[in-house]
Amino acid sequence: MAIEGSQAELAGQPILILKEGTGRTRGREAQHTNIMAAKIVAEAVKSSLGPKGMDKMLVDSFGDVTITNDGATILDEMDVQHPAAKMMVEVAKTQDKEVGDGTTTAVVLSGELLSKAEELIEKEVHPTVVIDGYRKAMEKSLEILDAMAIPVKPNERQMLRKIAMTSMASKLVAENRDYLADLAVDAVLQVAQEEAGKFKVDIDDIKVEKKSGESLMSTKLIQGIALDKEVVHSGMPKQIENAKIALLDSALELEKTEFDAKINIENPEQMKAFLEEEEHMLMNMVENIAKTGAKVVICQKGIDDVAQHQLARKDIMAIRRVKASDMEKLAKATGAKLITNIDDISASDLGQAKLVEERKLGDDKWTFIEGCKNPRAVTILVRGGIDRIVDEAERSIHDALMVVKDVVEEPKIVAGGGAPEAEAANELRKYAGKLSGREQLAVIGFAEALEAIPTALAENAGLDPIDTLVDLRSRHDKGEKWAGVDVFSGKIHDMGKLDVYEPLSVKNQIIKSASEAAVMILKIDDVIAASKLKEERGPPKGAEETGAGEEI
Ligand SMILES: Nc1ncnc2c1ncn2[C@@H]1O[C@H](COP(=O)(O)OP(=O)(O)O)[C@@H](O)[C@H]1O
Ligand SMILES: [Mg+2]
């Protein structure tokens, strides 16, 4: 009985099980296509790995250009369709979310694991054997990495700096990484919170803003918050020193009724009285704020014209329609409390900043709340010649912030340049000897896949991958744990001596997400795909982030 596609046949009668148009591939073929798709994705990002890796220029359907070397960004922009290829994109995204760096490496490793698995399957090793072997190899690799990692002090500046420098070595901004690494370390240490001897960093406490213009070296860490907003009224002061700041999360407007209300006004006096009453209420609000001694009002919602005018008369500076997330950061930076009810406002709710000032950035006016005392939220304002550089600089700074955070939270490091991968491969081969039968082959396959990382680094630097690998293996055999590919001299070097360090958590996450994705893809032997809908549906409602308080 031949079973084909979505239908089976019984006594010459086809039995339809699936909807017409459903595509189905199974067994070896399904496995093969999935592995191919994943490998193609891995191949696509491989050439961007490491300091000598190339960048990619991606053009979206609107013609917008992105130039990047960031694995997660490349895959995101590529908009891949194949389900297995999409899983590779997920690997990069998970990596990015969890630890912020190592996205390219994770995808390349996953592709290599699948490639080695396919070789084994072709040699009649059953996929489940490969999967079991891979799982064991993954656990073992994590142990090996943990044993080789060096513990460091979580707030040791010099080491954190080296970590940040390594993460930016492969980026467009590499030339300025000396300067940028300091900013990243300062920012993370500023917002790190100590709890029971352990540090926690909420990366959201570091606002990264970008604005093209000036140069990368004008990128600054602000001990406070920069807002892409101008002062609401031309009569207000544009600069206030030692400012007391009120943060309002309600509107400085009169509440509108939810339903349409009707007021019958029969003569001009009534009209006047009505308007006066409104004005009076607004003036009361302003009066309440002024009484606290506030010199700056930052409002999440709108500010009525009358209130603006009143504030201006009292020399109070005001900004409106600030995003909810920025209001939270402002509270953390200035020590102010968010005020919901203006009637209850008191002096103790106010925050402080050394300087609040409206400044021109290019054509736009921004407001800086800076010089906050021991702020728990800060801003990095990224500058650079052109938009694309600023965009890539922002991504690179994100990576740098994340790796510093990784080490502050889990203070263990390994050297880079493919050293940990090569060392893990070496140890895995020894471990494989202790396993029986075909599982051994899978573990050796896993080891070889790991070696693809130093090999890719070498290849991208124009070095001979085979020579490099042979050299690398022999150095590790001699016990040189930190021997890796020095892409600049083209030789195998102790990467620790070259100050190329990475967080252990990045390497761990690479191993975990790459092998989990590979195993998941290997386990699939049946792909049933519904036929495509004719009309593309729009994004689901509420999919976009709705910044509360944005202009509507
Ligand atoms: N100076 C260096 N010499 C050799 N390798 C380096 C150097 N700096 C960074 N690397 C390596 O480059 C790799 C990271 O490259 P990158 O393009 O940032 O990819 P990923 O997205 O995986 O982080 C890591 O293996 C890291 O150790
Ligand atoms: Mg990186």
Coordinates of C-alpha atoms and ligand atoms in Angstrom, one line a residue:
M1 CA 0.0 0.0 0.0
A2 CA 1.6 3.2 -1.2
I3 CA 1.1 6.2 1.0
E4 CA 1.8 9.3 -0.9
G5 CA 1.6 12.9 0.3
S6 CA -1.6 13.7 2.1
Q7 CA -3.6 10.7 1.0
A8 CA -3.6 7.0 1.4
E9 CA -5.2 4.4 -0.8
L10 CA -7.5 1.6 0.2
A11 CA -8.6 -0.9 -2.4
G12 CA -7.9 1.7 -5.1
Q13 CA -10.0 4.3 -3.3
P14 CA -7.9 7.3 -2.2
I15 CA -8.6 8.3 1.4
L16 CA -8.0 12.0 2.0
I17 CA -6.6 12.7 5.5
L18 CA -5.3 16.2 5.1
K19 CA -6.6 19.2 3.3
E20 CA -6.0 19.5 -0.3
G21 CA -2.8 21.4 -1.1
T22 CA -1.1 20.2 2.1
G23 CA 2.5 19.5 1.5
R24 CA 4.2 16.5 3.1
T25 CA 7.7 15.2 3.2
R26 CA 8.9 12.4 5.4
G27 CA 11.7 10.2 6.6
R28 CA 15.2 10.7 5.3
E29 CA 13.9 13.3 2.8
A30 CA 12.3 15.5 5.4
Q31 CA 15.5 15.2 7.5
H32 CA 17.6 16.0 4.6
T33 CA 15.7 19.1 3.5
N34 CA 15.6 20.5 7.1
I35 CA 19.3 19.9 7.6
M36 CA 20.0 21.6 4.2
A37 CA 17.9 24.6 5.0
A38 CA 19.6 25.0 8.4
K39 CA 23.0 24.6 7.0
I40 CA 22.4 27.2 4.3
V41 CA 21.5 29.7 7.0
A42 CA 24.6 28.9 9.0
E43 CA 26.7 29.2 5.9
A44 CA 25.2 32.6 5.2
V45 CA 26.4 34.0 8.5
K46 CA 29.7 32.2 8.8
S47 CA 31.7 34.6 6.8
S48 CA 30.9 37.4 9.2
L49 CA 32.4 35.6 12.2
G50 CA 35.2 37.1 14.1
P51 CA 37.3 40.3 13.9
K52 CA 38.2 39.6 10.3
G53 CA 34.7 38.6 9.3
M54 CA 32.9 40.6 6.7
D55 CA 29.8 42.7 7.2
K56 CA 26.6 42.2 5.3
M57 CA 24.5 44.8 3.5
L58 CA 20.8 44.0 3.7
V59 CA 18.2 45.8 1.8
D60 CA 14.6 45.4 2.9
S61 CA 11.5 45.6 0.7
F62 CA 11.2 49.3 1.3
G63 CA 14.8 49.8 0.1
D64 CA 16.1 50.5 3.6
V65 CA 19.7 49.5 4.0
T66 CA 21.3 47.8 7.1
I67 CA 25.0 47.2 7.3
T68 CA 25.8 44.8 10.1
N69 CA 28.0 41.9 11.3
D70 CA 25.5 40.9 14.0
G71 CA 24.2 37.4 13.5
A72 CA 20.8 38.0 15.0
T73 CA 20.3 41.2 13.0
I74 CA 21.4 39.5 9.7
L75 CA 19.0 36.7 10.2
D76 CA 16.2 38.9 11.3
E77 CA 16.5 41.1 8.2
M78 CA 16.9 38.1 5.9
D79 CA 13.3 37.1 6.6
V80 CA 13.8 33.4 5.9
Q81 CA 10.8 31.3 5.1
H82 CA 11.8 27.6 5.5
P83 CA 10.6 26.3 8.9
A84 CA 14.0 24.7 9.8
A85 CA 15.8 27.9 8.7
K86 CA 13.5 29.8 11.0
M87 CA 14.7 27.7 13.8
M88 CA 18.2 28.9 13.2
V89 CA 16.8 32.4 13.5
E90 CA 15.4 31.5 16.8
V91 CA 18.8 30.2 17.9
A92 CA 20.2 33.6 17.2
K93 CA 17.4 35.4 18.9
T94 CA 17.6 33.3 22.0
Q95 CA 21.3 33.8 22.2
D96 CA 20.8 37.6 21.8
K97 CA 18.1 37.7 24.5
E98 CA 19.9 35.5 27.0
V99 CA 23.4 36.8 26.8
G100 CA 23.6 39.3 24.0
D101 CA 26.6 38.0 22.2
G102 CA 27.7 34.9 20.4
T103 CA 24.8 34.9 18.0
T104 CA 26.8 34.1 14.9
T105 CA 28.8 31.4 16.7
A106 CA 25.6 29.7 17.9
V107 CA 24.1 29.6 14.4
V108 CA 27.4 28.4 12.8
L109 CA 27.7 25.7 15.5
S110 CA 24.2 24.5 15.1
G111 CA 24.7 24.2 11.3
E112 CA 27.9 22.2 11.8
L113 CA 26.3 19.9 14.3
L114 CA 23.6 19.1 11.7
S115 CA 26.2 18.7 9.0
K116 CA 28.1 16.1 11.1
A117 CA 24.8 14.5 12.1
E118 CA 23.9 14.0 8.4
E119 CA 27.3 12.4 7.7
L120 CA 26.6 9.9 10.5
I121 CA 23.0 9.2 9.4
E122 CA 24.4 8.5 5.9
K123 CA 26.7 6.0 7.5
E124 CA 23.6 4.3 8.9
V125 CA 23.9 5.6 12.5
H126 CA 20.3 6.1 13.6
P127 CA 19.2 9.7 14.3
T128 CA 18.2 8.7 17.9
V129 CA 21.8 7.5 18.5
V130 CA 23.1 10.8 17.2
I131 CA 20.7 12.7 19.4
D132 CA 21.7 10.8 22.5
G133 CA 25.4 11.3 21.7
Y134 CA 24.9 15.0 21.1
R135 CA 23.0 15.4 24.4
K136 CA 25.8 13.7 26.3
A137 CA 28.4 15.8 24.5
M138 CA 26.5 18.9 25.3
E139 CA 26.5 18.1 29.0
K140 CA 30.1 17.2 28.9
S141 CA 31.1 20.4 27.1
L142 CA 29.4 22.5 29.7
E143 CA 31.4 20.7 32.4
I144 CA 34.6 21.1 30.5
L145 CA 34.0 24.8 30.0
D146 CA 33.1 25.3 33.6
A147 CA 36.3 23.6 34.7
M148 CA 38.5 25.7 32.5
A149 CA 36.8 29.0 33.2
I150 CA 38.6 31.6 35.4
P151 CA 36.7 33.2 38.2
V152 CA 37.0 37.0 38.4
K153 CA 35.8 39.8 40.6
P154 CA 32.4 41.0 39.4
N155 CA 33.4 44.6 39.5
E156 CA 37.0 44.5 38.4
R157 CA 37.1 47.2 35.8
Q158 CA 40.2 46.1 33.9
M159 CA 38.7 42.6 33.1
L160 CA 35.3 44.0 32.3
R161 CA 36.9 46.3 29.9
K162 CA 38.7 43.5 28.1
I163 CA 35.5 41.6 27.8
A164 CA 33.7 44.6 26.3
M165 CA 36.7 45.1 23.9
T166 CA 36.5 41.5 22.7
S167 CA 32.8 41.8 21.9
M168 CA 33.5 44.9 19.8
A169 CA 36.6 43.5 18.1
S170 CA 34.4 42.1 15.3
K171 CA 32.4 45.3 14.7
L172 CA 32.5 48.3 12.5
V173 CA 33.3 50.3 15.6
A174 CA 36.4 48.2 16.5
E175 CA 38.7 51.2 16.0
N176 CA 36.9 53.2 18.7
R177 CA 36.4 50.3 21.0
D178 CA 38.9 51.5 23.6
Y179 CA 36.7 54.5 24.2
L180 CA 33.3 52.7 23.9
A181 CA 34.4 49.9 26.2
D182 CA 34.9 52.4 29.0
L183 CA 31.4 53.8 28.5
A184 CA 29.9 50.3 28.6
V185 CA 31.7 49.3 31.8
D186 CA 30.8 52.6 33.5
A187 CA 27.2 52.3 32.5
V188 CA 26.8 48.7 33.7
L189 CA 28.6 49.3 37.0
Q190 CA 26.5 52.4 37.6
V191 CA 23.2 50.5 37.5
A192 CA 24.3 47.2 39.0
Q193 CA 22.6 46.4 42.2
E194 CA 24.1 44.2 44.9
E195 CA 21.9 41.7 46.6
A196 CA 23.4 39.2 49.1
G197 CA 26.8 39.5 47.6
K198 CA 25.6 39.0 44.1
F199 CA 25.2 41.6 41.5
K200 CA 22.1 42.0 39.3
V201 CA 22.0 44.2 36.2
D202 CA 18.7 45.2 34.5
I203 CA 19.9 46.2 31.1
D204 CA 16.7 48.3 30.7
D205 CA 18.2 50.7 33.2
I206 CA 20.6 51.7 30.5
K207 CA 18.9 53.8 27.9
V208 CA 20.7 53.7 24.6
E209 CA 19.7 56.6 22.4
K210 CA 21.1 57.3 19.0
K211 CA 21.4 60.4 16.9
S212 CA 23.5 60.8 13.8
G213 CA 25.8 63.7 13.6
E214 CA 29.2 64.5 15.1
S215 CA 31.4 61.4 15.4
L216 CA 31.5 58.1 17.3
M217 CA 33.9 59.7 19.7
S218 CA 31.2 62.1 20.7
T219 CA 29.2 59.2 22.1
K220 CA 28.6 59.9 25.8
L221 CA 27.5 58.4 29.0
I222 CA 24.9 60.6 30.7
Q223 CA 24.4 60.3 34.4
G224 CA 20.7 60.6 33.9
I225 CA 18.3 60.5 31.0
A226 CA 18.3 62.1 27.6
L227 CA 14.8 62.6 26.1
D228 CA 14.0 63.2 22.4
K229 CA 11.5 65.9 23.5
E230 CA 11.5 69.6 23.6
V231 CA 10.3 72.1 26.3
V232 CA 6.6 72.6 25.6
H233 CA 6.4 76.4 25.8
S234 CA 8.7 79.0 24.4
G235 CA 8.4 81.2 27.5
M236 CA 9.8 78.5 29.8
P237 CA 13.5 78.4 30.9
K238 CA 15.7 76.2 28.7
Q239 CA 18.2 75.5 31.4
I240 CA 17.9 74.9 35.1
E241 CA 20.6 74.0 37.5
N242 CA 20.2 72.0 40.6
A243 CA 16.7 71.2 39.4
K244 CA 13.9 69.8 41.5
I245 CA 11.9 67.6 39.3
A246 CA 8.3 66.4 39.4
L247 CA 7.3 63.3 37.4
L248 CA 3.6 63.2 36.6
D249 CA 2.0 60.1 35.1
S250 CA -1.3 61.8 34.8
A251 CA -2.3 64.6 32.4
L252 CA -2.0 68.3 33.3
E253 CA -5.3 68.7 31.6
L254 CA -8.9 68.6 32.7
E255 CA -10.3 65.1 32.5
K256 CA -12.6 64.5 29.5
T257 CA -15.6 62.5 30.3
E258 CA -15.7 59.0 28.8
F259 CA -19.2 59.7 27.3
D260 CA -20.3 62.6 25.3
A261 CA -21.6 65.1 27.8
K262 CA -23.8 68.0 26.9
I263 CA -23.8 71.3 28.7
N264 CA -26.5 73.8 27.9
I265 CA -25.2 77.3 28.0
E266 CA -27.8 79.9 27.6
N267 CA -25.9 83.2 27.8
P268 CA -22.4 84.6 27.4
E269 CA -22.0 85.0 31.2
Q270 CA -22.5 81.3 31.7
M271 CA -19.9 80.6 29.0
K272 CA -17.4 82.9 30.7
A273 CA -18.0 81.4 34.1
F274 CA -17.6 77.9 32.7
L275 CA -14.2 78.8 31.0
E276 CA -13.1 80.6 34.1
E277 CA -13.9 77.6 36.2
E278 CA -11.8 75.4 33.9
E279 CA -8.9 77.9 34.0
H280 CA -9.2 78.0 37.8
M281 CA -8.9 74.3 38.1
L282 CA -5.8 74.2 35.9
M283 CA -4.2 77.0 37.8
N284 CA -4.8 75.1 41.0
M285 CA -3.0 72.2 39.6
V286 CA 0.0 74.3 38.6
E287 CA -0.1 76.0 42.0
N288 CA 0.0 72.7 43.7
I289 CA 3.1 71.7 41.7
A290 CA 4.8 75.1 42.2
K291 CA 4.3 74.9 46.0
T292 CA 6.5 71.9 46.2
G293 CA 9.4 73.8 44.8
A294 CA 9.5 71.8 41.6
K295 CA 11.4 73.6 38.8
V296 CA 10.9 71.0 36.1
V297 CA 7.8 69.1 35.3
I298 CA 8.0 65.9 33.2
C299 CA 4.6 64.6 32.2
Q300 CA 3.7 61.3 30.7
K301 CA 0.5 62.7 29.2
G302 CA -0.5 66.0 27.7
I303 CA -0.2 69.5 29.2
D304 CA -3.1 72.0 28.5
D305 CA -2.2 75.3 27.0
V306 CA -3.4 77.2 30.0
A307 CA -1.3 75.1 32.3
Q308 CA 1.7 75.6 30.0
H309 CA 1.2 79.3 30.2
Q310 CA 0.9 79.3 34.0
L311 CA 4.0 77.1 34.4
A312 CA 6.0 79.4 32.1
R313 CA 4.9 82.4 34.2
K314 CA 6.3 80.6 37.2
D315 CA 9.6 79.8 35.4
I316 CA 8.9 76.1 35.5
M317 CA 10.2 74.1 32.6
A318 CA 7.9 71.3 31.3
I319 CA 8.0 68.4 28.9
R320 CA 5.1 66.3 27.9
R321 CA 4.2 63.0 26.4
V322 CA 7.2 61.1 27.7
K323 CA 7.0 57.3 27.2
A324 CA 6.1 55.3 30.2
S325 CA 9.4 53.4 30.1
D326 CA 11.3 56.7 30.1
M327 CA 9.2 57.9 33.1
E328 CA 10.4 54.8 35.0
K329 CA 14.0 55.5 34.1
L330 CA 13.6 59.1 35.1
A331 CA 12.3 58.0 38.5
K332 CA 15.3 55.7 38.9
A333 CA 17.8 58.4 37.8
T334 CA 16.5 61.3 39.7
G335 CA 15.0 59.6 42.8
A336 CA 11.6 61.1 42.1
K337 CA 8.3 59.3 42.7
L338 CA 5.8 59.1 39.9
I339 CA 2.8 61.2 40.8
T340 CA -0.6 60.1 39.8
N341 CA -2.7 62.5 41.7
I342 CA -1.6 66.1 41.5
D343 CA -3.6 67.0 44.6
D344 CA -1.4 64.8 46.7
I345 CA 1.9 66.1 45.4
S346 CA 4.5 66.9 48.1
A347 CA 8.1 68.1 48.1
S348 CA 9.3 64.6 49.1
D349 CA 8.1 63.2 45.7
L350 CA 10.5 65.4 43.8
G351 CA 13.7 64.2 42.2
Q352 CA 17.0 66.0 41.7
A353 CA 19.4 66.6 38.8
K354 CA 22.4 68.9 38.6
L355 CA 21.3 70.2 35.2
V356 CA 18.2 70.0 33.1
E357 CA 18.7 71.5 29.7
E358 CA 17.2 71.6 26.3
R359 CA 19.8 71.3 23.6
K360 CA 19.8 71.1 19.9
L361 CA 21.0 67.8 18.4
G362 CA 21.1 68.2 14.6
D363 CA 17.7 69.6 13.7
D364 CA 15.9 68.3 16.8
K365 CA 15.6 69.6 20.3
W366 CA 16.4 67.2 23.1
T367 CA 16.1 67.6 26.8
F368 CA 18.9 66.3 29.1
I369 CA 18.3 65.5 32.7
E370 CA 21.9 65.0 33.8
G371 CA 24.4 65.0 36.7
C372 CA 22.0 62.9 38.8
K373 CA 23.5 61.7 42.1
N374 CA 24.1 58.0 42.0
P375 CA 21.5 57.4 39.3
R376 CA 20.0 53.9 39.0
A377 CA 19.3 54.5 35.3
V378 CA 21.7 56.1 32.8
T379 CA 21.8 56.9 29.1
I380 CA 24.3 56.3 26.4
L381 CA 23.8 58.7 23.6
V382 CA 25.4 57.2 20.5
R383 CA 26.6 59.7 17.9
G384 CA 28.3 59.0 14.5
G385 CA 28.7 60.4 11.1
I386 CA 25.8 58.7 9.3
D387 CA 22.7 56.7 10.2
R388 CA 24.1 53.3 9.3
I389 CA 27.1 53.8 11.4
V390 CA 25.1 55.0 14.4
D391 CA 22.7 52.0 14.0
E392 CA 25.6 49.5 13.9
A393 CA 27.3 51.3 16.8
E394 CA 24.1 51.0 18.8
R395 CA 24.0 47.3 18.2
S396 CA 27.7 46.9 19.1
I397 CA 27.2 48.9 22.3
H398 CA 24.3 46.6 23.1
D399 CA 26.6 43.6 22.8
A400 CA 29.2 45.3 24.9
L401 CA 26.7 46.2 27.6
M402 CA 25.4 42.6 27.6
V403 CA 28.8 40.9 27.9
V404 CA 29.8 43.2 30.8
K405 CA 26.4 42.4 32.4
D406 CA 27.0 38.7 31.9
V407 CA 30.3 38.8 33.7
V408 CA 29.1 41.1 36.5
E409 CA 26.2 38.6 37.1
E410 CA 28.2 35.4 36.6
P411 CA 31.9 36.3 37.2
K412 CA 33.6 33.6 35.2
I413 CA 35.5 34.1 31.9
V414 CA 37.2 32.1 29.2
A415 CA 39.6 33.2 26.5
G416 CA 38.2 33.7 23.0
G417 CA 39.6 33.1 19.5
G418 CA 38.2 29.6 19.3
A419 CA 40.3 28.5 22.3
P420 CA 37.4 27.2 24.5
E421 CA 35.9 25.4 21.5
A422 CA 39.2 23.7 20.6
E423 CA 39.8 22.7 24.2
A424 CA 36.3 21.3 24.6
A425 CA 36.7 19.4 21.4
N426 CA 40.0 17.9 22.7
E427 CA 38.5 16.9 26.0
L428 CA 35.4 15.5 24.2
R429 CA 37.5 13.2 22.1
K430 CA 39.0 11.8 25.3
Y431 CA 35.6 11.4 26.8
A432 CA 34.3 9.6 23.6
G433 CA 36.8 6.9 24.2
K434 CA 35.0 5.9 27.3
L435 CA 31.6 5.5 25.5
S436 CA 30.5 2.4 23.8
G437 CA 29.5 1.8 20.2
R438 CA 28.1 4.4 17.9
E439 CA 27.5 7.0 20.5
Q440 CA 31.2 7.5 20.4
L441 CA 30.9 8.6 16.8
A442 CA 28.3 11.2 17.7
V443 CA 30.4 12.7 20.4
I444 CA 33.4 12.9 18.0
G445 CA 31.1 14.5 15.5
F446 CA 30.1 17.1 18.2
A447 CA 33.8 17.8 18.9
E448 CA 34.5 18.3 15.2
A449 CA 31.5 20.7 14.9
L450 CA 33.0 22.7 17.8
E451 CA 36.3 23.0 15.9
A452 CA 34.4 24.7 13.1
I453 CA 34.5 27.9 15.2
P454 CA 38.3 28.3 15.2
T455 CA 38.4 27.1 11.6
A456 CA 35.9 29.7 10.5
L457 CA 37.8 32.4 12.4
A458 CA 41.0 31.3 10.5
E459 CA 39.3 31.1 7.2
N460 CA 37.8 34.5 7.5
A461 CA 41.2 35.9 8.2
G462 CA 42.5 34.3 5.0
L463 CA 44.4 31.6 6.9
D464 CA 44.7 27.9 5.8
P465 CA 42.0 26.2 7.9
I466 CA 43.6 22.7 7.8
D467 CA 47.1 24.0 8.9
T468 CA 45.4 26.1 11.6
L469 CA 43.4 23.1 12.9
V470 CA 46.4 20.8 13.0
D471 CA 48.5 23.4 14.8
L472 CA 45.6 24.2 17.2
R473 CA 45.0 20.5 18.1
S474 CA 48.7 19.8 18.8
R475 CA 48.9 22.9 21.1
H476 CA 45.9 21.8 23.0
D477 CA 47.3 18.3 23.2
K478 CA 50.3 19.8 24.9
G479 CA 48.0 21.3 27.5
E480 CA 47.8 24.9 26.2
K481 CA 44.2 25.5 27.1
W482 CA 44.0 29.0 25.9
A483 CA 45.6 28.4 22.5
G484 CA 43.4 30.1 19.9
V485 CA 43.5 31.7 16.5
D486 CA 45.2 35.1 16.6
V487 CA 43.5 36.5 13.5
F488 CA 45.8 39.5 13.3
S489 CA 49.2 37.7 13.3
G490 CA 47.8 34.6 11.6
K491 CA 49.4 32.4 14.3
I492 CA 48.1 30.2 17.1
H493 CA 48.5 32.1 20.3
D494 CA 47.6 32.1 24.0
M495 CA 44.5 34.2 23.7
G496 CA 44.6 35.2 27.3
K497 CA 47.9 36.9 26.7
L498 CA 46.3 38.9 23.9
D499 CA 43.5 40.0 26.3
V500 CA 40.8 38.3 24.2
Y501 CA 38.3 37.2 26.9
E502 CA 34.7 36.3 26.8
P503 CA 32.1 35.6 29.4
L504 CA 31.6 31.9 30.3
S505 CA 27.9 32.4 30.1
V506 CA 28.1 33.3 26.4
K507 CA 30.0 30.1 25.6
N508 CA 27.6 28.1 27.7
Q509 CA 24.6 29.5 26.0
I510 CA 26.1 28.9 22.6
I511 CA 26.5 25.2 23.4
K512 CA 23.0 24.9 24.8
S513 CA 21.0 26.7 22.1
A514 CA 23.0 25.3 19.2
S515 CA 22.7 21.7 20.3
E516 CA 19.1 22.0 21.4
A517 CA 18.2 23.4 18.0
A518 CA 20.2 20.7 16.2
V519 CA 18.6 17.9 18.2
M520 CA 15.1 19.4 17.6
I521 CA 15.7 19.5 13.9
L522 CA 17.1 15.9 13.9
K523 CA 14.1 14.6 15.6
I524 CA 11.8 15.7 12.9
D525 CA 11.0 13.0 10.3
D526 CA 7.7 14.3 9.0
V527 CA 6.9 17.7 7.7
I528 CA 3.3 18.5 7.1
A529 CA 2.7 21.9 5.8
A530 CA -0.7 23.5 5.2
S531 CA -1.1 25.2 1.9
K532 CA -0.3 28.9 2.0
L533 CA -3.2 31.3 2.5
K534 CA -3.8 33.3 -0.7
E535 CA -4.1 36.6 1.0
E536 CA -1.5 37.7 3.5
R537 CA -3.0 38.7 6.8
G538 CA -1.8 41.8 8.4
P539 CA 0.0 41.7 11.7
P540 CA -2.2 40.8 14.7
K541 CA -3.7 43.8 16.6
G542 CA -1.5 45.0 19.4
A543 CA 1.6 43.4 17.9
E544 CA 3.4 46.6 17.8
E545 CA 4.7 48.2 20.9
T546 CA 2.4 50.9 21.9
G547 CA 4.4 53.4 23.8
A548 CA 1.9 54.9 26.2
G549 CA 1.9 58.6 26.1
E550 CA 3.1 58.9 22.5
E551 CA 1.5 61.5 20.3
I552 CA -1.7 60.0 18.8
Ligands
LIG1 N1 41.3 39.5 18.7 C1 40.7 38.4 18.4 N2 41.4 37.4 17.9 C2 40.8 36.2 17.6 N3 39.5 36.0 17.8 C3 38.7 37.0 18.3 C4 39.3 38.3 18.6 N4 38.4 39.0 19.1 C5 37.2 38.3 19.1 N5 37.4 37.1 18.6 C6 36.5 36.0 18.4 O1 35.5 36.3 17.5 C7 34.3 35.5 17.8 C8 33.1 36.4 17.8 O2 32.9 37.0 16.6 P1 31.5 37.8 16.3 O3 31.6 38.2 14.9 O4 31.3 38.8 17.3 O5 30.4 36.7 16.4 P2 29.3 36.4 17.5 O6 28.1 36.9 16.9 O7 29.3 34.9 17.6 O8 29.7 37.1 18.7 C9 34.6 34.9 19.1 O9 34.9 33.5 19.0 C10 35.7 35.7 19.7 O10 36.5 34.9 20.6
MG2 MG 30.2 39.0 19.1

